[in-house]
């Protein structure tokens, strides 16, 4: 039988919804939910943060998160997804760079302070690709985009 760490939910029994129906069991956190929760809590309410791309050029300041790969170190206790974050800002290139740094700082701080969310928490944080400016074809001159990539160690919610 596999080893279980104290303090983490066991998935021996499938979770149930509030209506009593059995849902699909999750061993590791829903990464989109975890990252959205952390960034929405840390960034100003004027910034839209989403995991489904929705008109970023019209809705700046805008943050789009996308899980682009990763690894698992333990099937039920530690995943390390790679998350790409696109930040769009109107006005100066500096505004987009500042938004990208605010995202990076929010993720780092959530790891450093071990912020617990309903989706789990970050067990590690590593910048894979430092935020950099990128242009899209047809991107208006007044909109700037920065993209950064992070490897986030994710753990399930504590029991």
Short mmCIF file of N, CA, C and O in Angstrom, two decimals, residues 15-156:
data_model
loop_
_atom_site.label_atom_id
_atom_site.label_comp_id
_atom_site.label_asym_id
_atom_site.label_seq_id
_atom_site.Cartn_x
_atom_site.Cartn_y
_atom_site.Cartn_z
N UNK A 15 -15.12 11.89 -3.91
CA UNK A 15 -15.83 13.03 -3.34
C UNK A 15 -17.25 13.10 -3.87
O UNK A 15 -17.54 12.59 -4.94
N UNK A 16 -18.13 13.72 -3.11
CA UNK A 16 -19.50 13.91 -3.55
C UNK A 16 -19.80 15.39 -3.65
O UNK A 16 -19.21 16.20 -2.95
N UNK A 17 -20.72 15.71 -4.53
CA UNK A 17 -21.14 17.11 -4.66
C UNK A 17 -22.13 17.43 -3.56
O UNK A 17 -22.57 16.56 -2.82
N UNK A 18 -22.53 18.69 -3.47
CA UNK A 18 -23.49 19.10 -2.46
C UNK A 18 -24.86 18.44 -2.68
O UNK A 18 -25.67 18.38 -1.79
N UNK A 19 -25.10 17.93 -3.87
CA UNK A 19 -26.37 17.26 -4.17
C UNK A 19 -26.28 15.75 -3.89
O UNK A 19 -27.23 15.03 -4.12
N UNK A 20 -25.12 15.28 -3.42
CA UNK A 20 -24.97 13.89 -3.08
C UNK A 20 -24.50 13.00 -4.22
O UNK A 20 -24.20 11.84 -4.01
N UNK A 21 -24.44 13.49 -5.42
CA UNK A 21 -23.99 12.68 -6.54
C UNK A 21 -22.47 12.56 -6.51
O UNK A 21 -21.77 13.50 -6.18
N UNK A 22 -21.97 11.39 -6.86
CA UNK A 22 -20.53 11.18 -6.88
C UNK A 22 -19.94 11.90 -8.08
O UNK A 22 -20.42 11.78 -9.20
N UNK A 23 -18.87 12.65 -7.84
CA UNK A 23 -18.16 13.34 -8.92
C UNK A 23 -16.86 12.59 -9.19
O UNK A 23 -16.49 11.70 -8.45
N UNK A 24 -16.19 12.97 -10.25
CA UNK A 24 -14.90 12.35 -10.55
C UNK A 24 -13.90 12.75 -9.49
O UNK A 24 -13.82 13.92 -9.11
N UNK A 25 -13.14 11.80 -9.01
CA UNK A 25 -12.15 12.07 -7.96
C UNK A 25 -10.97 12.83 -8.52
O UNK A 25 -10.49 12.53 -9.61
N UNK A 26 -10.50 13.82 -7.79
CA UNK A 26 -9.28 14.56 -8.14
C UNK A 26 -8.24 14.20 -7.10
O UNK A 26 -8.50 14.28 -5.90
N UNK A 27 -7.07 13.84 -7.56
CA UNK A 27 -5.98 13.60 -6.63
C UNK A 27 -5.19 14.88 -6.40
O UNK A 27 -4.79 15.18 -5.29
N UNK A 28 -4.97 15.62 -7.47
CA UNK A 28 -4.23 16.88 -7.39
C UNK A 28 -5.17 18.04 -7.66
O UNK A 28 -6.24 17.86 -8.25
N UNK A 29 -4.79 19.24 -7.25
CA UNK A 29 -5.69 20.39 -7.40
C UNK A 29 -6.00 20.74 -8.85
O UNK A 29 -5.24 20.43 -9.76
N UNK A 30 -7.14 21.40 -9.03
CA UNK A 30 -7.48 22.02 -10.31
C UNK A 30 -6.60 23.26 -10.40
O UNK A 30 -6.82 24.25 -9.71
N UNK A 31 -5.58 23.19 -11.22
CA UNK A 31 -4.55 24.23 -11.26
C UNK A 31 -5.13 25.58 -11.67
O UNK A 31 -4.79 26.60 -11.08
N UNK A 32 -5.99 25.59 -12.68
CA UNK A 32 -6.59 26.86 -13.09
C UNK A 32 -7.28 27.53 -11.90
O UNK A 32 -7.11 28.73 -11.67
N UNK A 33 -8.07 26.77 -11.15
CA UNK A 33 -8.77 27.32 -9.99
C UNK A 33 -7.82 27.87 -8.95
O UNK A 33 -8.05 28.95 -8.39
N UNK A 34 -6.75 27.14 -8.68
CA UNK A 34 -5.76 27.58 -7.69
C UNK A 34 -5.10 28.88 -8.12
O UNK A 34 -5.05 29.85 -7.35
N UNK A 35 -4.62 28.94 -9.34
CA UNK A 35 -3.90 30.14 -9.82
C UNK A 35 -4.86 31.32 -9.95
O UNK A 35 -4.53 32.44 -9.57
N UNK A 36 -6.07 31.08 -10.47
CA UNK A 36 -7.05 32.16 -10.57
C UNK A 36 -7.37 32.73 -9.19
O UNK A 36 -7.41 33.95 -9.01
N UNK A 37 -7.57 31.86 -8.22
CA UNK A 37 -7.88 32.29 -6.85
C UNK A 37 -6.75 33.18 -6.31
O UNK A 37 -7.00 34.26 -5.77
N UNK A 38 -5.50 32.73 -6.46
CA UNK A 38 -4.36 33.48 -5.93
C UNK A 38 -4.20 34.83 -6.62
O UNK A 38 -3.99 35.86 -5.96
N UNK A 39 -4.30 34.85 -7.95
CA UNK A 39 -4.09 36.10 -8.68
C UNK A 39 -5.25 37.08 -8.49
O UNK A 39 -5.02 38.29 -8.34
N UNK A 40 -6.46 36.59 -8.47
CA UNK A 40 -7.60 37.49 -8.25
C UNK A 40 -7.54 38.12 -6.86
O UNK A 40 -7.94 39.27 -6.69
N UNK A 41 -7.04 37.39 -5.89
CA UNK A 41 -6.91 37.93 -4.54
C UNK A 41 -5.80 38.97 -4.45
O UNK A 41 -5.88 39.91 -3.66
N UNK A 42 -4.75 38.82 -5.26
CA UNK A 42 -3.57 39.67 -5.14
C UNK A 42 -3.59 40.90 -6.04
O UNK A 42 -2.99 41.92 -5.70
N UNK A 43 -4.26 40.81 -7.18
CA UNK A 43 -4.22 41.91 -8.15
C UNK A 43 -5.40 42.86 -7.93
O UNK A 43 -6.43 42.47 -7.37
N UNK A 44 -5.27 44.11 -8.40
CA UNK A 44 -6.39 45.06 -8.28
C UNK A 44 -7.64 44.53 -8.99
O UNK A 44 -7.53 43.78 -9.98
N UNK A 45 -8.80 44.92 -8.51
CA UNK A 45 -10.05 44.45 -9.11
C UNK A 45 -10.23 44.95 -10.55
O UNK A 45 -11.03 44.40 -11.30
N UNK A 46 -9.48 45.96 -10.95
CA UNK A 46 -9.57 46.47 -12.32
C UNK A 46 -8.93 45.51 -13.33
O UNK A 46 -9.13 45.66 -14.54
N UNK A 47 -8.17 44.52 -12.85
CA UNK A 47 -7.50 43.55 -13.72
C UNK A 47 -8.39 42.32 -13.87
O UNK A 47 -8.79 41.71 -12.88
N UNK A 48 -8.71 41.96 -15.11
CA UNK A 48 -9.46 40.74 -15.39
C UNK A 48 -8.47 39.59 -15.44
O UNK A 48 -7.48 39.66 -16.17
N UNK A 49 -8.75 38.51 -14.69
CA UNK A 49 -7.88 37.33 -14.67
C UNK A 49 -8.72 36.14 -15.08
O UNK A 49 -9.71 35.83 -14.42
N UNK A 50 -8.33 35.46 -16.17
CA UNK A 50 -9.11 34.35 -16.70
C UNK A 50 -8.22 33.21 -17.18
O UNK A 50 -7.04 33.41 -17.45
N UNK A 51 -8.84 32.03 -17.32
CA UNK A 51 -8.14 30.88 -17.89
C UNK A 51 -8.77 30.46 -19.22
O UNK A 51 -8.39 29.45 -19.79
N UNK A 52 -9.74 31.22 -19.68
CA UNK A 52 -10.32 31.04 -21.01
C UNK A 52 -10.21 32.38 -21.71
O UNK A 52 -10.83 33.35 -21.28
N UNK A 53 -9.41 32.42 -22.75
CA UNK A 53 -9.09 33.68 -23.44
C UNK A 53 -10.37 34.34 -23.96
O UNK A 53 -11.17 33.72 -24.64
N UNK A 54 -10.53 35.64 -23.61
CA UNK A 54 -11.75 36.36 -23.95
C UNK A 54 -11.44 37.83 -24.23
O UNK A 54 -11.47 38.65 -23.32
N UNK A 55 -11.11 38.15 -25.44
CA UNK A 55 -10.90 39.52 -25.90
C UNK A 55 -9.89 40.32 -25.06
O UNK A 55 -10.22 41.41 -24.58
N UNK A 56 -8.68 39.82 -24.92
CA UNK A 56 -7.71 40.54 -24.08
C UNK A 56 -7.35 41.92 -24.59
O UNK A 56 -7.06 42.81 -23.80
N UNK A 57 -7.38 42.12 -25.92
CA UNK A 57 -6.99 43.42 -26.46
C UNK A 57 -8.01 44.50 -26.13
O UNK A 57 -7.68 45.67 -26.04
N UNK A 58 -9.25 44.11 -25.91
CA UNK A 58 -10.31 45.07 -25.57
C UNK A 58 -10.49 45.22 -24.07
O UNK A 58 -11.13 46.16 -23.62
N UNK A 59 -9.97 44.27 -23.28
CA UNK A 59 -10.27 44.24 -21.85
C UNK A 59 -9.06 44.54 -20.98
O UNK A 59 -9.09 44.29 -19.78
N UNK A 60 -7.99 45.09 -21.55
CA UNK A 60 -6.78 45.37 -20.78
C UNK A 60 -7.09 46.39 -19.67
O UNK A 60 -7.88 47.30 -19.89
N UNK A 61 -6.53 46.21 -18.46
CA UNK A 61 -5.54 45.21 -18.10
C UNK A 61 -6.17 43.82 -17.95
O UNK A 61 -7.25 43.67 -17.38
N UNK A 62 -5.47 42.83 -18.49
CA UNK A 62 -6.01 41.48 -18.62
C UNK A 62 -4.88 40.48 -18.39
O UNK A 62 -3.78 40.66 -18.89
N UNK A 63 -5.18 39.42 -17.64
CA UNK A 63 -4.22 38.35 -17.38
C UNK A 63 -4.86 37.04 -17.80
O UNK A 63 -5.97 36.72 -17.38
N UNK A 64 -4.16 36.30 -18.65
CA UNK A 64 -4.62 34.99 -19.13
C UNK A 64 -3.64 33.94 -18.65
O UNK A 64 -2.44 34.06 -18.87
N UNK A 65 -4.16 32.90 -17.97
CA UNK A 65 -3.30 31.81 -17.50
C UNK A 65 -3.62 30.55 -18.30
O UNK A 65 -4.77 30.30 -18.66
N UNK A 66 -2.58 29.76 -18.57
CA UNK A 66 -2.75 28.54 -19.35
C UNK A 66 -1.75 27.50 -18.87
O UNK A 66 -0.54 27.76 -18.83
N UNK A 67 -2.25 26.33 -18.47
CA UNK A 67 -1.36 25.23 -18.09
C UNK A 67 -0.86 24.62 -19.40
O UNK A 67 -1.65 24.17 -20.23
N UNK A 68 0.47 24.62 -19.60
CA UNK A 68 1.05 24.18 -20.87
C UNK A 68 1.86 22.89 -20.74
O UNK A 68 2.52 22.48 -21.68
N UNK A 69 1.80 22.25 -19.60
CA UNK A 69 2.53 21.00 -19.41
C UNK A 69 2.88 20.83 -17.95
O UNK A 69 2.25 21.41 -17.08
N UNK A 70 3.89 20.02 -17.70
CA UNK A 70 4.33 19.83 -16.34
C UNK A 70 4.66 18.39 -16.03
O UNK A 70 4.84 17.57 -16.92
N UNK A 71 4.70 18.09 -14.74
CA UNK A 71 5.11 16.79 -14.26
C UNK A 71 4.42 16.52 -12.94
O UNK A 71 3.88 17.44 -12.32
N UNK A 72 4.43 15.28 -12.50
CA UNK A 72 3.96 14.97 -11.15
C UNK A 72 5.10 14.28 -10.42
O UNK A 72 5.80 13.45 -10.98
N UNK A 73 5.29 14.66 -9.19
CA UNK A 73 6.32 14.03 -8.37
C UNK A 73 5.71 12.96 -7.47
O UNK A 73 6.39 12.05 -7.04
N UNK A 74 4.43 13.11 -7.18
CA UNK A 74 3.67 12.11 -6.43
C UNK A 74 2.24 12.19 -6.95
O UNK A 74 1.65 13.27 -6.98
N UNK A 75 1.69 11.05 -7.34
CA UNK A 75 0.39 11.02 -8.01
C UNK A 75 -0.74 11.69 -7.24
O UNK A 75 -1.68 12.21 -7.83
N UNK A 76 -0.67 11.67 -5.91
CA UNK A 76 -1.77 12.22 -5.12
C UNK A 76 -1.37 13.41 -4.26
O UNK A 76 -2.23 14.03 -3.65
N UNK A 77 -0.09 13.74 -4.20
CA UNK A 77 0.32 14.79 -3.27
C UNK A 77 1.13 15.93 -3.86
O UNK A 77 1.22 16.98 -3.23
N UNK A 78 1.72 15.76 -5.04
CA UNK A 78 2.53 16.86 -5.57
C UNK A 78 2.63 16.79 -7.09
O UNK A 78 3.19 15.86 -7.65
N UNK A 79 2.04 17.80 -7.73
CA UNK A 79 2.18 17.99 -9.16
C UNK A 79 2.99 19.25 -9.41
O UNK A 79 3.05 20.14 -8.55
N UNK A 80 3.63 19.32 -10.57
CA UNK A 80 4.40 20.52 -10.92
C UNK A 80 3.99 20.96 -12.33
O UNK A 80 4.70 20.71 -13.31
N UNK A 81 2.81 21.59 -12.44
CA UNK A 81 2.39 22.09 -13.75
C UNK A 81 3.23 23.29 -14.17
O UNK A 81 3.71 24.06 -13.34
N UNK A 82 3.38 23.42 -15.47
CA UNK A 82 4.02 24.60 -16.05
C UNK A 82 2.89 25.50 -16.53
O UNK A 82 2.03 25.08 -17.30
N UNK A 83 2.88 26.73 -16.02
CA UNK A 83 1.80 27.67 -16.29
C UNK A 83 2.36 28.88 -17.04
O UNK A 83 3.30 29.52 -16.57
N UNK A 84 1.77 29.16 -18.20
CA UNK A 84 2.15 30.35 -18.96
C UNK A 84 1.15 31.45 -18.63
O UNK A 84 -0.06 31.19 -18.56
N UNK A 85 1.66 32.64 -18.40
CA UNK A 85 0.81 33.78 -18.03
C UNK A 85 1.06 34.91 -19.02
O UNK A 85 2.19 35.38 -19.18
N UNK A 86 -0.02 35.34 -19.69
CA UNK A 86 0.04 36.47 -20.62
C UNK A 86 -0.61 37.66 -19.94
O UNK A 86 -1.74 37.55 -19.44
N UNK A 87 0.08 38.79 -19.94
CA UNK A 87 -0.42 40.02 -19.32
C UNK A 87 -0.55 41.09 -20.39
O UNK A 87 0.40 41.36 -21.13
N UNK A 88 -1.73 41.69 -20.47
CA UNK A 88 -2.01 42.75 -21.44
C UNK A 88 -2.31 44.03 -20.69
O UNK A 88 -3.07 44.03 -19.72
N UNK A 89 -1.71 45.13 -21.16
CA UNK A 89 -1.98 46.43 -20.55
C UNK A 89 -2.07 47.48 -21.65
O UNK A 89 -1.43 47.37 -22.70
N UNK A 90 -2.84 48.49 -21.39
CA UNK A 90 -3.04 49.60 -22.32
C UNK A 90 -2.09 50.73 -21.92
O UNK A 90 -1.83 50.94 -20.75
N UNK A 91 -1.57 51.42 -22.92
CA UNK A 91 -0.70 52.57 -22.65
C UNK A 91 0.75 52.25 -22.91
O UNK A 91 1.14 51.95 -24.03
N UNK A 92 1.54 52.25 -21.85
CA UNK A 92 2.98 52.07 -22.03
C UNK A 92 3.40 50.61 -21.91
O UNK A 92 2.71 49.79 -21.29
N UNK A 93 4.53 50.31 -22.50
CA UNK A 93 5.13 48.98 -22.36
C UNK A 93 5.42 48.71 -20.89
O UNK A 93 5.28 47.58 -20.41
N UNK A 94 5.79 49.75 -20.15
CA UNK A 94 6.08 49.62 -18.73
C UNK A 94 4.86 49.14 -17.94
O UNK A 94 4.99 48.37 -16.99
N UNK A 95 3.66 49.55 -18.34
CA UNK A 95 2.44 49.12 -17.64
C UNK A 95 2.28 47.60 -17.75
O UNK A 95 1.92 46.94 -16.78
N UNK A 96 2.56 47.05 -18.92
CA UNK A 96 2.48 45.59 -19.10
C UNK A 96 3.58 44.88 -18.33
O UNK A 96 3.35 43.83 -17.72
N UNK A 97 4.77 45.46 -18.32
CA UNK A 97 5.88 44.88 -17.56
C UNK A 97 5.56 44.89 -16.07
O UNK A 97 5.84 43.91 -15.36
N UNK A 98 4.97 45.97 -15.58
CA UNK A 98 4.60 46.06 -14.16
C UNK A 98 3.51 45.04 -13.81
O UNK A 98 3.55 44.44 -12.73
N UNK A 99 2.54 44.85 -14.71
CA UNK A 99 1.50 43.86 -14.46
C UNK A 99 2.11 42.45 -14.42
O UNK A 99 1.78 41.65 -13.54
N UNK A 100 3.01 42.16 -15.34
CA UNK A 100 3.67 40.85 -15.35
C UNK A 100 4.48 40.63 -14.07
O UNK A 100 4.48 39.53 -13.52
N UNK A 101 5.12 41.67 -13.59
CA UNK A 101 5.88 41.54 -12.33
C UNK A 101 4.94 41.37 -11.15
O UNK A 101 5.24 40.62 -10.21
N UNK A 102 3.79 42.02 -11.17
CA UNK A 102 2.81 41.85 -10.09
C UNK A 102 2.31 40.40 -10.04
O UNK A 102 2.13 39.84 -8.97
N UNK A 103 2.11 39.79 -11.21
CA UNK A 103 1.71 38.38 -11.28
C UNK A 103 2.81 37.49 -10.71
O UNK A 103 2.56 36.62 -9.88
N UNK A 104 4.05 37.71 -11.17
CA UNK A 104 5.18 36.91 -10.69
C UNK A 104 5.32 37.05 -9.18
O UNK A 104 5.48 36.07 -8.46
N UNK A 105 5.23 38.27 -8.69
CA UNK A 105 5.36 38.52 -7.25
C UNK A 105 4.21 37.87 -6.47
O UNK A 105 4.43 37.33 -5.37
N UNK A 106 3.00 37.89 -7.01
CA UNK A 106 1.85 37.28 -6.33
C UNK A 106 2.04 35.77 -6.19
O UNK A 106 1.76 35.19 -5.14
N UNK A 107 2.50 35.13 -7.25
CA UNK A 107 2.72 33.68 -7.19
C UNK A 107 3.86 33.34 -6.23
O UNK A 107 3.75 32.41 -5.42
N UNK A 108 4.95 34.10 -6.30
CA UNK A 108 6.06 33.88 -5.38
C UNK A 108 5.61 34.07 -3.92
O UNK A 108 5.91 33.25 -3.06
N UNK A 109 4.88 35.14 -3.66
CA UNK A 109 4.42 35.44 -2.30
C UNK A 109 3.48 34.35 -1.79
O UNK A 109 3.56 33.95 -0.63
N UNK A 110 2.59 33.86 -2.66
CA UNK A 110 1.68 32.78 -2.25
C UNK A 110 2.47 31.53 -1.86
O UNK A 110 2.10 30.84 -0.90
N UNK A 111 3.54 31.24 -2.58
CA UNK A 111 4.39 30.11 -2.21
C UNK A 111 5.13 30.42 -0.91
O UNK A 111 5.11 29.63 0.03
N UNK A 112 5.79 31.56 -0.83
CA UNK A 112 6.62 31.92 0.32
C UNK A 112 5.81 31.95 1.61
O UNK A 112 6.26 31.47 2.65
N UNK A 113 4.60 32.49 1.53
CA UNK A 113 3.73 32.59 2.72
C UNK A 113 2.86 31.36 2.93
O UNK A 113 2.10 31.30 3.89
N UNK A 114 2.97 30.39 2.01
CA UNK A 114 2.17 29.15 2.08
C UNK A 114 0.67 29.45 2.20
O UNK A 114 -0.03 28.92 3.06
N UNK A 115 0.20 30.31 1.31
CA UNK A 115 -1.21 30.68 1.26
C UNK A 115 -2.06 29.46 0.92
O UNK A 115 -1.83 28.80 -0.09
N UNK A 116 -3.01 29.16 1.76
CA UNK A 116 -3.91 28.01 1.55
C UNK A 116 -5.20 28.51 0.93
O UNK A 116 -5.76 29.51 1.36
N UNK A 117 -5.66 27.81 -0.11
CA UNK A 117 -6.89 28.16 -0.80
C UNK A 117 -7.82 26.94 -0.79
O UNK A 117 -7.38 25.83 -0.47
N UNK A 118 -9.07 27.11 -1.18
CA UNK A 118 -9.96 25.95 -1.30
C UNK A 118 -9.48 24.94 -2.35
O UNK A 118 -9.91 23.80 -2.36
N UNK A 119 -8.56 25.37 -3.23
CA UNK A 119 -8.05 24.51 -4.30
C UNK A 119 -6.73 23.83 -3.94
O UNK A 119 -6.21 23.04 -4.72
N UNK A 120 -6.15 24.16 -2.81
CA UNK A 120 -4.84 23.64 -2.43
C UNK A 120 -3.87 24.79 -2.21
O UNK A 120 -4.28 25.92 -1.96
N UNK A 121 -2.58 24.49 -2.31
CA UNK A 121 -1.58 25.53 -2.12
C UNK A 121 -0.33 25.23 -2.94
O UNK A 121 -0.18 24.12 -3.48
N UNK A 122 0.55 26.23 -3.02
CA UNK A 122 1.79 26.06 -3.76
C UNK A 122 2.88 25.51 -2.84
O UNK A 122 3.16 26.07 -1.79
N UNK A 123 3.48 24.41 -3.26
CA UNK A 123 4.58 23.80 -2.52
C UNK A 123 5.92 24.28 -3.04
O UNK A 123 6.93 24.16 -2.35
N UNK A 124 5.92 24.82 -4.25
CA UNK A 124 7.16 25.37 -4.82
C UNK A 124 6.81 26.39 -5.89
O UNK A 124 5.69 26.42 -6.40
N UNK A 125 7.78 27.22 -6.20
CA UNK A 125 7.64 28.25 -7.23
C UNK A 125 8.98 28.38 -7.95
O UNK A 125 10.02 28.46 -7.30
N UNK A 126 8.95 28.36 -9.28
CA UNK A 126 10.16 28.58 -10.06
C UNK A 126 9.81 29.29 -11.36
O UNK A 126 8.86 28.90 -12.04
N UNK A 127 10.55 30.34 -11.67
CA UNK A 127 10.37 31.02 -12.94
C UNK A 127 11.08 30.22 -14.01
O UNK A 127 12.29 30.02 -13.94
N UNK A 128 10.35 29.75 -15.01
CA UNK A 128 10.92 29.00 -16.13
C UNK A 128 11.40 29.97 -17.20
O UNK A 128 12.48 29.81 -17.76
N UNK A 129 10.58 30.96 -17.48
CA UNK A 129 10.92 31.99 -18.46
C UNK A 129 10.46 33.33 -17.92
O UNK A 129 9.25 33.54 -17.71
N UNK A 130 11.42 34.20 -17.65
CA UNK A 130 11.13 35.51 -17.08
C UNK A 130 10.20 36.28 -18.02
O UNK A 130 10.30 36.15 -19.24
N UNK A 131 9.25 37.07 -17.49
CA UNK A 131 8.33 37.81 -18.35
C UNK A 131 9.06 38.64 -19.42
O UNK A 131 10.04 39.33 -19.13
N UNK A 132 8.56 38.52 -20.63
CA UNK A 132 9.17 39.21 -21.77
C UNK A 132 8.08 39.78 -22.67
O UNK A 132 6.97 39.25 -22.73
N UNK A 133 8.41 40.86 -23.37
CA UNK A 133 7.44 41.50 -24.26
C UNK A 133 7.30 40.70 -25.54
O UNK A 133 8.30 40.25 -26.12
N UNK A 134 6.06 40.50 -25.97
CA UNK A 134 5.74 39.84 -27.23
C UNK A 134 4.63 40.61 -27.92
O UNK A 134 3.72 41.11 -27.26
N UNK A 135 4.69 40.67 -29.24
CA UNK A 135 3.64 41.34 -30.01
C UNK A 135 2.84 40.30 -30.77
O UNK A 135 3.38 39.31 -31.25
N UNK A 136 1.54 40.53 -30.89
CA UNK A 136 0.67 39.70 -31.70
C UNK A 136 0.44 40.37 -33.05
O UNK A 136 0.47 41.60 -33.15
N UNK A 137 0.20 39.59 -34.08
CA UNK A 137 -0.15 40.15 -35.38
C UNK A 137 -1.43 40.96 -35.22
O UNK A 137 -2.40 40.48 -34.64
N UNK A 138 -1.42 42.18 -35.66
CA UNK A 138 -2.60 43.04 -35.58
C UNK A 138 -2.83 43.66 -34.21
O UNK A 138 -3.86 44.27 -33.98
N UNK A 139 -1.86 43.50 -33.33
CA UNK A 139 -2.00 44.08 -31.98
C UNK A 139 -1.93 45.60 -32.06
O UNK A 139 -0.99 46.14 -32.63
N UNK A 140 -2.92 46.31 -31.50
CA UNK A 140 -2.87 47.77 -31.53
C UNK A 140 -1.61 48.30 -30.83
O UNK A 140 -1.14 47.71 -29.86
N UNK A 141 -1.11 49.40 -31.32
CA UNK A 141 0.13 49.98 -30.78
C UNK A 141 0.01 50.35 -29.31
O UNK A 141 1.00 50.31 -28.58
N UNK A 142 -1.20 50.68 -28.84
CA UNK A 142 -1.36 51.12 -27.45
C UNK A 142 -1.52 49.95 -26.47
O UNK A 142 -1.60 50.16 -25.26
N UNK A 143 -1.58 48.71 -26.98
CA UNK A 143 -1.69 47.52 -26.13
C UNK A 143 -0.34 46.82 -26.11
O UNK A 143 0.27 46.59 -27.15
N UNK A 144 0.11 46.46 -24.91
CA UNK A 144 1.38 45.74 -24.76
C UNK A 144 1.13 44.43 -24.04
O UNK A 144 0.25 44.34 -23.18
N UNK A 145 1.90 43.41 -24.42
CA UNK A 145 1.73 42.06 -23.88
C UNK A 145 3.06 41.55 -23.35
O UNK A 145 4.09 41.66 -24.03
N UNK A 146 3.04 40.99 -22.16
CA UNK A 146 4.19 40.31 -21.58
C UNK A 146 3.79 38.88 -21.27
O UNK A 146 2.66 38.62 -20.84
N UNK A 147 4.70 37.95 -21.51
CA UNK A 147 4.46 36.53 -21.23
C UNK A 147 5.55 35.99 -20.33
O UNK A 147 6.73 36.21 -20.57
N UNK A 148 5.13 35.28 -19.27
CA UNK A 148 6.07 34.62 -18.37
C UNK A 148 5.61 33.19 -18.15
O UNK A 148 4.42 32.87 -18.30
N UNK A 149 6.54 32.31 -17.81
CA UNK A 149 6.22 30.90 -17.61
C UNK A 149 6.77 30.45 -16.26
O UNK A 149 7.93 30.76 -15.93
N UNK A 150 5.94 29.71 -15.50
CA UNK A 150 6.29 29.33 -14.13
C UNK A 150 6.02 27.84 -13.90
O UNK A 150 5.01 27.31 -14.39
N UNK A 151 6.89 27.19 -13.16
CA UNK A 151 6.67 25.82 -12.70
C UNK A 151 6.19 25.95 -11.25
O UNK A 151 6.91 26.49 -10.40
N UNK A 152 4.98 25.47 -11.00
CA UNK A 152 4.36 25.62 -9.68
C UNK A 152 4.13 24.25 -9.05
O UNK A 152 3.40 23.43 -9.61
N UNK A 153 4.77 23.99 -7.93
CA UNK A 153 4.47 22.78 -7.18
C UNK A 153 3.12 22.95 -6.54
O UNK A 153 2.90 23.91 -5.79
N UNK A 154 2.17 22.05 -6.84
CA UNK A 154 0.82 22.17 -6.29
C UNK A 154 0.48 20.98 -5.42
O UNK A 154 0.79 19.84 -5.75
N UNK A 155 -0.13 21.27 -4.29
CA UNK A 155 -0.59 20.23 -3.37
C UNK A 155 -2.09 20.37 -3.19
O UNK A 155 -2.64 21.47 -3.27
N UNK A 156 -2.76 19.24 -2.93
CA UNK A 156 -4.22 19.28 -2.73
C UNK A 156 -4.58 20.00 -1.44
O UNK A 156 -3.72 20.22 -0.57
#
